[in-house]
Short mmCIF file of C-alpha atoms in Angstrom, two decimals:
data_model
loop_
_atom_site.label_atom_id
_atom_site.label_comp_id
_atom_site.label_asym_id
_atom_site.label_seq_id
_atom_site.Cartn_x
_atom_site.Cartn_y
_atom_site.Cartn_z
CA UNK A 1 2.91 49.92 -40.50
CA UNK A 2 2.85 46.24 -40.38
CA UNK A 3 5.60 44.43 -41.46
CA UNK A 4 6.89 40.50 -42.03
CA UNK A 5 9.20 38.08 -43.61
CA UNK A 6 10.53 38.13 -46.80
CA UNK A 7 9.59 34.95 -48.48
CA UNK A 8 11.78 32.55 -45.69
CA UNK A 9 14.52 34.91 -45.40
CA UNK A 10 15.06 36.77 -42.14
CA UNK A 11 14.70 40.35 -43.79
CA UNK A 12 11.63 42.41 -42.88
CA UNK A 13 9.23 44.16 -45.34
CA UNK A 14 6.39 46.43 -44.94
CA UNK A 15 3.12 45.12 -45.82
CA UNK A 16 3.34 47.74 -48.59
CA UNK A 17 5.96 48.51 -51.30
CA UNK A 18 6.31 51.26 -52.75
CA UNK A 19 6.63 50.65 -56.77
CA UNK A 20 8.26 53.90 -58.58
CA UNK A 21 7.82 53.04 -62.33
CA UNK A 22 6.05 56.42 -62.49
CA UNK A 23 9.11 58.40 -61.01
CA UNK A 24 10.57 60.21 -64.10
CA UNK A 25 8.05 59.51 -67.08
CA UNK A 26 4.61 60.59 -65.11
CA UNK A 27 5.58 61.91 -61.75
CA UNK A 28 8.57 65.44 -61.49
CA UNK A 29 11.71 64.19 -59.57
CA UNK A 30 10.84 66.82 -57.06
CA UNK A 31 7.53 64.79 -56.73
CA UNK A 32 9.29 61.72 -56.25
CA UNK A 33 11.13 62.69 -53.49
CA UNK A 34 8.62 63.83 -51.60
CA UNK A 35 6.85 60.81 -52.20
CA UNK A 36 9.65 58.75 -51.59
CA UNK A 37 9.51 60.73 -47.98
CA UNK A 38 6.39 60.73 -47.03
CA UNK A 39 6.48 56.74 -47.76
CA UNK A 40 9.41 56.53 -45.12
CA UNK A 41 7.34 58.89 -42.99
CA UNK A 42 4.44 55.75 -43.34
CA UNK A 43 6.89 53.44 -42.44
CA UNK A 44 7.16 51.83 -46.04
CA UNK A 45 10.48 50.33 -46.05
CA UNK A 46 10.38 48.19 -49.52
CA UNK A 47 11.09 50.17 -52.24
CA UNK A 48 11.00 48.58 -56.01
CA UNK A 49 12.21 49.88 -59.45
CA UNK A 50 14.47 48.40 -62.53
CA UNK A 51 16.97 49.46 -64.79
CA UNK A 52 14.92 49.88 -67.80
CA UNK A 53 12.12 52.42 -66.04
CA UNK A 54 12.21 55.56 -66.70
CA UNK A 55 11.61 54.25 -70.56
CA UNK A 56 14.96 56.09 -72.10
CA UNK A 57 17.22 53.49 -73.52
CA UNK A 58 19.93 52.61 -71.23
CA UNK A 59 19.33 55.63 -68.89
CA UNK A 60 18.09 53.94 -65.93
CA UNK A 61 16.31 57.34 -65.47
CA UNK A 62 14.26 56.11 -62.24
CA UNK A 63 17.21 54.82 -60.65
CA UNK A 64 18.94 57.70 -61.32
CA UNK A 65 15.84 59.28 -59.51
CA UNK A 66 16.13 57.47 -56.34
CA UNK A 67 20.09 57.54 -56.29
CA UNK A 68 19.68 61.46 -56.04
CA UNK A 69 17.27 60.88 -53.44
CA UNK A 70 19.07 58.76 -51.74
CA UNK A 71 22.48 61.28 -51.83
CA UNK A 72 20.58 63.44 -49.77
CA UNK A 73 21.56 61.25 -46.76
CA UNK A 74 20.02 59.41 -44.01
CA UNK A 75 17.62 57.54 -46.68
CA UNK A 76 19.94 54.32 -47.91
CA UNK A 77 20.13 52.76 -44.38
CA UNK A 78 16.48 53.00 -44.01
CA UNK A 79 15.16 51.10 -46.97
CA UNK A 80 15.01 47.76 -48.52
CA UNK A 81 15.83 48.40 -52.03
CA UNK A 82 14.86 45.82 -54.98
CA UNK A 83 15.72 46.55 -58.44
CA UNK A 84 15.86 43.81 -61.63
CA UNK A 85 17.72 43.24 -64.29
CA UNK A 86 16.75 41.96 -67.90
CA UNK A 87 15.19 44.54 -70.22
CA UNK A 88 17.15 46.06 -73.29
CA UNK A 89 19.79 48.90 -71.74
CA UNK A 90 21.39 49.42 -75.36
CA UNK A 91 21.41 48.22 -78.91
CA UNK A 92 24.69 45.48 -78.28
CA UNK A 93 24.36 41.73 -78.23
CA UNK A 94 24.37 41.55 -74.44
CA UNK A 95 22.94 44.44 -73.29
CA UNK A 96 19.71 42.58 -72.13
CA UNK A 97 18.74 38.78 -70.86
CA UNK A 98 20.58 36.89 -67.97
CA UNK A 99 24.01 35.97 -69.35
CA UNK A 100 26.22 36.24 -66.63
CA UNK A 101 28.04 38.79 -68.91
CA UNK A 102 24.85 41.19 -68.43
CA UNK A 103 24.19 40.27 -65.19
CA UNK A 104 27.47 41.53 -63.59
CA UNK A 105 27.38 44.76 -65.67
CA UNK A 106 23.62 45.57 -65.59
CA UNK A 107 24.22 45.33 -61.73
CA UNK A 108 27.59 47.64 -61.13
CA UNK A 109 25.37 50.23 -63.48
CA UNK A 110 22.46 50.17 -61.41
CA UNK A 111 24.80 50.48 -58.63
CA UNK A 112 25.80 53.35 -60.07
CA UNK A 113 22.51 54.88 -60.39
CA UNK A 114 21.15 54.19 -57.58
CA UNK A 115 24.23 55.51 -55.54
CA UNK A 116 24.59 52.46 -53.21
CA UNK A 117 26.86 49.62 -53.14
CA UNK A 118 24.69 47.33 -52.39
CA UNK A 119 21.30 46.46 -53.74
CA UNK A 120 19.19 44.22 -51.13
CA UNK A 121 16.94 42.36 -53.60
CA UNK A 122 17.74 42.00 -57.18
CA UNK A 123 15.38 40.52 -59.47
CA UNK A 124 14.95 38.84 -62.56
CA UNK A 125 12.16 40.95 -64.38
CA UNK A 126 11.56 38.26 -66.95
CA UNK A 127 12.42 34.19 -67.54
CA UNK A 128 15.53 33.72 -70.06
CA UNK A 129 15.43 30.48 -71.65
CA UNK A 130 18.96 31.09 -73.37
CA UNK A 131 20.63 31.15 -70.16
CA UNK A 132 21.47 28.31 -68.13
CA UNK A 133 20.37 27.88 -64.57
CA UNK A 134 23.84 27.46 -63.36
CA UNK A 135 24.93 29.86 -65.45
CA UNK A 136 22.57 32.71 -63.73
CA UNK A 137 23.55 31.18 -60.22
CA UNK A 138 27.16 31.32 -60.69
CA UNK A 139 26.37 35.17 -61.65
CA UNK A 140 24.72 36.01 -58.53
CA UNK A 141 26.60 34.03 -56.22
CA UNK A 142 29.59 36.05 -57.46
CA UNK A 143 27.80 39.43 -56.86
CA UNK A 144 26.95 37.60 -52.89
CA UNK A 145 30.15 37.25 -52.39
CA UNK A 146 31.23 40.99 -53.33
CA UNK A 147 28.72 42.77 -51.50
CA UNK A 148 27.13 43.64 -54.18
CA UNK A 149 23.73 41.93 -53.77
CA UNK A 150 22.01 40.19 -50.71
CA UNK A 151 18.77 38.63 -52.32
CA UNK A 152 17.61 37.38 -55.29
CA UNK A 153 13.92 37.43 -56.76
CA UNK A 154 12.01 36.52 -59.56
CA UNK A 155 9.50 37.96 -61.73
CA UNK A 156 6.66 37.11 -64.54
CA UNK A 157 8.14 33.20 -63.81
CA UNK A 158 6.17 30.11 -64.13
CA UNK A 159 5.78 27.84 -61.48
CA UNK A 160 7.90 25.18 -63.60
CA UNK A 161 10.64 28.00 -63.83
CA UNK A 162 10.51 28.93 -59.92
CA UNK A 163 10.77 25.13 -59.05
CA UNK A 164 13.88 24.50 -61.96
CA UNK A 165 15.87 27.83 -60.19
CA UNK A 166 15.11 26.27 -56.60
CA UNK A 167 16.19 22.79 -57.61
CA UNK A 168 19.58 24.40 -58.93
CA UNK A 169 19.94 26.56 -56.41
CA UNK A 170 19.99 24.06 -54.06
CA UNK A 171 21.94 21.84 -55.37
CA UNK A 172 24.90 24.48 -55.44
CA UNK A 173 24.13 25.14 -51.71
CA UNK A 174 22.48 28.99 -52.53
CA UNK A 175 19.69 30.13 -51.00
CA UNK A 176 18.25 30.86 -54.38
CA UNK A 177 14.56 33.23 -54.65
CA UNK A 178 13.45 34.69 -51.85
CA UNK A 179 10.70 36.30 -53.82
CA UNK A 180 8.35 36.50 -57.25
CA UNK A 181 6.82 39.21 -58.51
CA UNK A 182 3.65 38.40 -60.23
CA UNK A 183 0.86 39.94 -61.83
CA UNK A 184 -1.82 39.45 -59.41
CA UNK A 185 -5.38 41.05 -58.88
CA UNK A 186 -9.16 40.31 -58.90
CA UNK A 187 -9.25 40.83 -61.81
CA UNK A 188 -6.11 38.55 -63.01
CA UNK A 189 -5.77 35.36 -60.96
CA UNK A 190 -4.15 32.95 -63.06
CA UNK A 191 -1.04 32.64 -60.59
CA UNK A 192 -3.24 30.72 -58.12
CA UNK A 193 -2.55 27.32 -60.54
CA UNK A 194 0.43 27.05 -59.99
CA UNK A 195 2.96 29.97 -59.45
CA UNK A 196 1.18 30.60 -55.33
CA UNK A 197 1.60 26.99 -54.66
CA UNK A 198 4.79 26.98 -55.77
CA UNK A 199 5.87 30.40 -53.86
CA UNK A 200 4.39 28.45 -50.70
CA UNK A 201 6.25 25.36 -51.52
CA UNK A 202 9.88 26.60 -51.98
CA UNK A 203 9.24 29.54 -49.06
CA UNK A 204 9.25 32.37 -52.03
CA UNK A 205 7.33 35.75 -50.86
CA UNK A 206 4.61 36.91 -53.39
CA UNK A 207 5.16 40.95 -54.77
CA UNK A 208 2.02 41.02 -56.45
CA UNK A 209 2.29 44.28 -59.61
CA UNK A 210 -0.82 45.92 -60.84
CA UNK A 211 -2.68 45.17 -57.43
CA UNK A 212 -5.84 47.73 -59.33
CA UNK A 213 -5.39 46.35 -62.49
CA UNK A 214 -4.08 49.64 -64.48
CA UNK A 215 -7.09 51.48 -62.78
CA UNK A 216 -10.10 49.25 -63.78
CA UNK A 217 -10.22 48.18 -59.44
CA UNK A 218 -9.92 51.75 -58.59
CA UNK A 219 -13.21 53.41 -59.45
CA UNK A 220 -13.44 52.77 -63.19
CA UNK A 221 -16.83 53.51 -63.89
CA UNK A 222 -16.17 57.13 -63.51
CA UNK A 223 -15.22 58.85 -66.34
CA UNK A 224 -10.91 59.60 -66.92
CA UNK A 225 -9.57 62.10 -68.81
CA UNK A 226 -5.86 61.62 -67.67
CA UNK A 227 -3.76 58.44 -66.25
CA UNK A 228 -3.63 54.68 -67.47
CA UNK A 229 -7.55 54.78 -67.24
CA UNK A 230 -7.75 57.10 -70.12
CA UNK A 231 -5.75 54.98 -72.51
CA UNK A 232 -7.43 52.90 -75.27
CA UNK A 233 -6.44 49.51 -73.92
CA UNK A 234 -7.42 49.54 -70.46
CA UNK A 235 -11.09 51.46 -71.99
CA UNK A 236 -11.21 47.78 -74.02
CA UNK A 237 -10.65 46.12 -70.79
CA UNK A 238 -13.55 48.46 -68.91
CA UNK A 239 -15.80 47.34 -71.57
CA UNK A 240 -15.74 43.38 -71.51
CA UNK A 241 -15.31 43.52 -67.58
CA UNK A 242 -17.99 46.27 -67.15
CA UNK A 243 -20.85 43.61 -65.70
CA UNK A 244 -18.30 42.55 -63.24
CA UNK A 245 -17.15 46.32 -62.40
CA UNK A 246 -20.30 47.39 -61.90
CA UNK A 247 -21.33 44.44 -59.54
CA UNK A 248 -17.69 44.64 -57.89
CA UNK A 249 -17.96 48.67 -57.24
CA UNK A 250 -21.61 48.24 -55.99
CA UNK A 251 -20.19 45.95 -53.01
CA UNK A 252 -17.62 48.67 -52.01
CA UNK A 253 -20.60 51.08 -52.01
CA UNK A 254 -22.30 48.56 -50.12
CA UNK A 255 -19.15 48.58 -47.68
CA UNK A 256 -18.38 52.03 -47.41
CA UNK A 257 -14.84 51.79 -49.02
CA UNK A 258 -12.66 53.02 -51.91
CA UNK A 259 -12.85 50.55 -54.59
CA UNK A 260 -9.05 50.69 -54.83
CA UNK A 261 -8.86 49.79 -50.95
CA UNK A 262 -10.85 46.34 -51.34
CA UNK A 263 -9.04 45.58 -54.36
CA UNK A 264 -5.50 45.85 -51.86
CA UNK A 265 -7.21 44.75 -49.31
CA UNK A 266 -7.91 41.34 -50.86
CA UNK A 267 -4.10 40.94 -51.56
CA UNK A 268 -2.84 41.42 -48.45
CA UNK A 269 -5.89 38.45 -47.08
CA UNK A 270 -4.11 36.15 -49.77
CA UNK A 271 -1.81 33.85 -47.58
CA UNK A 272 1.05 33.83 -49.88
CA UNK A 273 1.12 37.55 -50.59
CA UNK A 274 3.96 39.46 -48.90
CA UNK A 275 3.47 43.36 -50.38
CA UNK A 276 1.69 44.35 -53.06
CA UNK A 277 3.52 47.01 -55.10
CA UNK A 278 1.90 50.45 -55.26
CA UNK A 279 2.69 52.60 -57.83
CA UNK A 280 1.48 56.03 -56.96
CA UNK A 281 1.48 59.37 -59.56
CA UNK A 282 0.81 61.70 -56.66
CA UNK A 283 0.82 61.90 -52.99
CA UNK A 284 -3.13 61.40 -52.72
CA UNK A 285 -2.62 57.99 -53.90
CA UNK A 286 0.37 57.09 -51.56
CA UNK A 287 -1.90 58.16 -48.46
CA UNK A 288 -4.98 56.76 -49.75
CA UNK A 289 -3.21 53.19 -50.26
CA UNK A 290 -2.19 53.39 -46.38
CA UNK A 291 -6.12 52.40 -45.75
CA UNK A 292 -5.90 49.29 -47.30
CA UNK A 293 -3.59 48.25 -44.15
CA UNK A 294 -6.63 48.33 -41.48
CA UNK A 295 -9.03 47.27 -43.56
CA UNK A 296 -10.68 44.16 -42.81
CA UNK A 297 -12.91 41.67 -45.29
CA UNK A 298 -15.45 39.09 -43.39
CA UNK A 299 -15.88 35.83 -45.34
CA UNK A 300 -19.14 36.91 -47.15
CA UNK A 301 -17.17 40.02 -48.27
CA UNK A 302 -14.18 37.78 -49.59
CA UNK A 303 -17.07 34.95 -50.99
CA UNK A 304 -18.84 37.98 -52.78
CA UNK A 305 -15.57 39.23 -54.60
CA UNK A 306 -14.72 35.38 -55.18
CA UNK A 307 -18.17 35.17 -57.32
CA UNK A 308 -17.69 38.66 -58.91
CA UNK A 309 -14.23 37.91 -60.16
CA UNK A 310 -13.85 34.25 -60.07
CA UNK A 311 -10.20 32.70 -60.27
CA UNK A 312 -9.55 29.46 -62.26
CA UNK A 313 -10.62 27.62 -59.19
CA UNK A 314 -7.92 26.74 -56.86
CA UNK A 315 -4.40 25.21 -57.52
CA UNK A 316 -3.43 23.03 -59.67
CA UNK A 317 -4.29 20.09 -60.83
CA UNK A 318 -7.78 20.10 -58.86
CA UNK A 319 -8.65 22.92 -60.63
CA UNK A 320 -8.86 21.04 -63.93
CA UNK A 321 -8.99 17.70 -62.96
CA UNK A 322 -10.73 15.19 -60.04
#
């Protein structure tokens, strides 16, 4: 397993991270843990979730999940956990955003769950324009200085929001983000304005979710009768991208590879990019993602994929202007 920096912070990450929105909702909790094993066993060390997966209102049910996996023992010490806060955990005024109200008590209930006292990297799944900057600082600073968090990260922010936390951040003396989590894939590339050169900027690591694109970079063309493939939306999707599928799963042909494995595989050659988040239903798909690590794309390979699945053209402002 290959592993590096956080963003600029002196924690180290595998090259992989090992998303477990399915945990609970598609995927037993006996099936969890032995995913959640066989990941250590791979040397995946970065583990993400939130309070609101699992999809039950206020349950946490995926935490819950990994807390029982994790009360098994000798588990805790060996991973960097990352959860985020923000989604709806109950019907109440502040039961969701980033008020420092429901930032202290979304975080001492995941603790909770997850049956830790300390939670490595906690995000922000979602920008809250109601809540002051210092406002959210003075929150996590507070949870610092218990013990109760090491790291903070972002998620589904703007570059104009990533640079107003910094800014704030620093002026308080806080180390502020360490990372974003972003949707990023061939297939979406709209972070490359401005979000990437923003991550770069401040020293922010990039967690890129959806690395296949809900399926459509994993083989799409074949038929599905089961998993995100098979629902309506990501069908729509299939059939406006379809040209570009069918060019972009010809190349893998052409290479001899999984289309899944060039579609991570391009991530983890984008500079910025820290871990893409894998999100696997079953075991086959946790070892299959382990490929993606050796695999190597030449320049005509990456040039080919750039032309397939253009992106809007570099950062901004060249990309829209002289």
């Amino acid at each position: 397993m290959q592993y590096v920096h956080l963003g600029r912070s002196g924690v180290k990450v595998s090259r992989l991270c090992l998303g477990t929105m399915n945990f609970g909702p598609q995927t037993s909790e006996a099936d969890s843990f032995t995913i959640m094993d066989r990941a250590l066993e791979l040397g995946i060390n970065f583990f993400d979730t939130a309070n609101v997966y699992g999809w039950k209102l206020g349950e946490g049910w995926t935490e819950q999940i990994i807390g029982r996996w994790f009360a098994q023992g000798g588990r805790r010490e060996k991973v960097v956990l990352a959860t985020k806060v923000f989604g709806r955990m109950g019907d109440w005024p502040n039961q969701s955003r980033l008020s420092a109200l429901h930032i202290k008590r979304a975080c001492e209930a995941s603790l909770r769950r997850l049956q830790t006292d300390c939670i490595d990297l906690y995000q922000m799944h979602h920008v809250d324009r109601d809540s002051p900057w210092d406002e959210i600082w003075q929150a996590m600073e507070q949870l610092v200085r218990e013990g109760k968090i090491l790291y903070v990260g972002s998620s589904n922010f703007a570059g104009w929001h990533l640079a107003q936390a910094q800014e704030t951040a620093q002026s308080r003396h806080f180390l502020g983000l360490v990372s974003e989590q972003s949707l990023y894939n061939l297939t979406e590339r709209m972070v490359e304005l401005e979000v990437l050169p923003a991550c770069e900027a401040y020293g922010i690591g990039v967690i890129p979710w959806s690395p296949l694109a809900r399926g459509l970079l994993a083989g799409a063309l074949e038929p599905a009768t089961s998993g995100r493939r098979a629902s309506e939306d990501v069908k729509a999707d299939l059939a406006k991208l379809r040209p570009q599928l069918e060019a972009y799963e010809r190349l893998c042909k052409d290479l001899g590879e999984q289309p899944a494995d060039v579609a991570l595989s391009w991530l983890l050659h984008q500079e910025t990019v820290t871990s893409p988040i894998i999100g696997p239903r079953t075991m086959a798909q946790l070892n299959g993602a382990i490929h993606a690590l050796g695999l190597t794309l030449g320049r005509d390979t990456l040039a080919q994929l750039d032309k397939i699945f253009p992106g809007p053209g570099g950062p901004a402002p060249e990309a829209y202007a002289w």
